[in-house]
Amino acid sequence: MKGVKFVLNFVGFLGRVKEMSGTLGRGVVNNWKSIVAIVLCNLLTASAVANFTLPYRFPDMGVSGVAYLAHYALHIPPSYVIAACNALLLLWGRKNLNLRFLGLTTCSIAVFTTALPFFIRMPLPLSQDKFMAAVIGGVLKGLSGGMMFHAGGSGGGTDIIAMVLRRRYGIEVGQFTIFVNMAILFLSLGIVGLDSVVYGMVGLYIYGLTLDNVMLKFDRRKQAFIITNKPEEVSAFITAAGKGVTRIDGIGMYTKQPRPVLISLLEPRHVVQLKTFLQEEDPKAFVSICDAAEVLGQGFKSWKSL
């Protein structure tokens, strides 16, 4: 009887392994674009850190900031600290993290911690100008970070804390992050000195600007409100450009006449084409164009990326 029970348990274990393998395989297939983007972004970040942060003893924020301070003070490889801290954070918040976020974050951490020692051993010719190094490092890290966020990925660290606290308590961690980063920068003063801290803050400022601009570049669209007497023709023109359009039946409160209203989210070049079309086909149309900083839904940014 014990032998039969063992065989049944073993068969059940193999079934669960097979099911998990199938789920993992489907996840890789469905998210291969995000995985490729995360790998490339983390390679770029690792190169930037190895060449424009660590050689100049610049501080950083979050888990990376702690790792770099440990490297400067105790000569501990930063990859070890980053991997250990993120492993603890993932274990702490695993019940509140969806499978996609967990998988992409684990992939991101694995690629970065593996690539960083490689780039450290193969440094590029460095500039002696610390300001230039801070700017270049900030631009490269901001560029890779923005593309990673666009792909729905995460570099771990405080991103894990933010996701867990948002899901558990519905709160953001802005103030928490500020206090943690201030503490790290304060500790940096005693380890790297005021000079490096100032240059590091310049790099972090450039990083933030680049990150914001990259994310806006990916997400920004022009939102067009069009009041026209030729809704079918205008709608056909917009859909022919590969864009969607929604019609709302309004009423002009002065004339009391029906006025169709079309709403569409367009790229800047399509707005120029639309205005040219309306000038020729319906010069009496009323058009309002405004910026849409972020667009979520089919054909735009996926809800999975949040």
XYZ file of C-alpha atoms in Angstrom, residues 3 24 50 65 70 72 76 84 87 95 97 107 125 171 186-187 201 206 245 258 280 298 304:
23
model
C 4.387 1.697 -2.589
C 5.695 29.130 -17.748
C 29.750 49.906 -14.348
C 22.063 52.843 -3.451
C 28.346 48.488 0.621
C 32.422 51.516 -1.607
C 31.185 43.784 -1.379
C 19.832 39.350 -1.782
C 15.014 38.147 -3.077
C 1.266 36.954 -2.171
C 2.299 40.327 -6.687
C 14.031 38.274 -15.021
C 37.690 54.451 -21.604
C -1.549 53.780 -0.912
C 22.992 61.145 4.115
C 24.957 57.936 4.707
C 22.466 64.041 -7.262
C 19.181 63.873 -15.191
C -12.896 56.841 -33.537
C -28.153 67.566 -33.701
C -10.816 70.680 -47.746
C -6.724 48.148 -26.837
C -0.949 44.523 -17.816
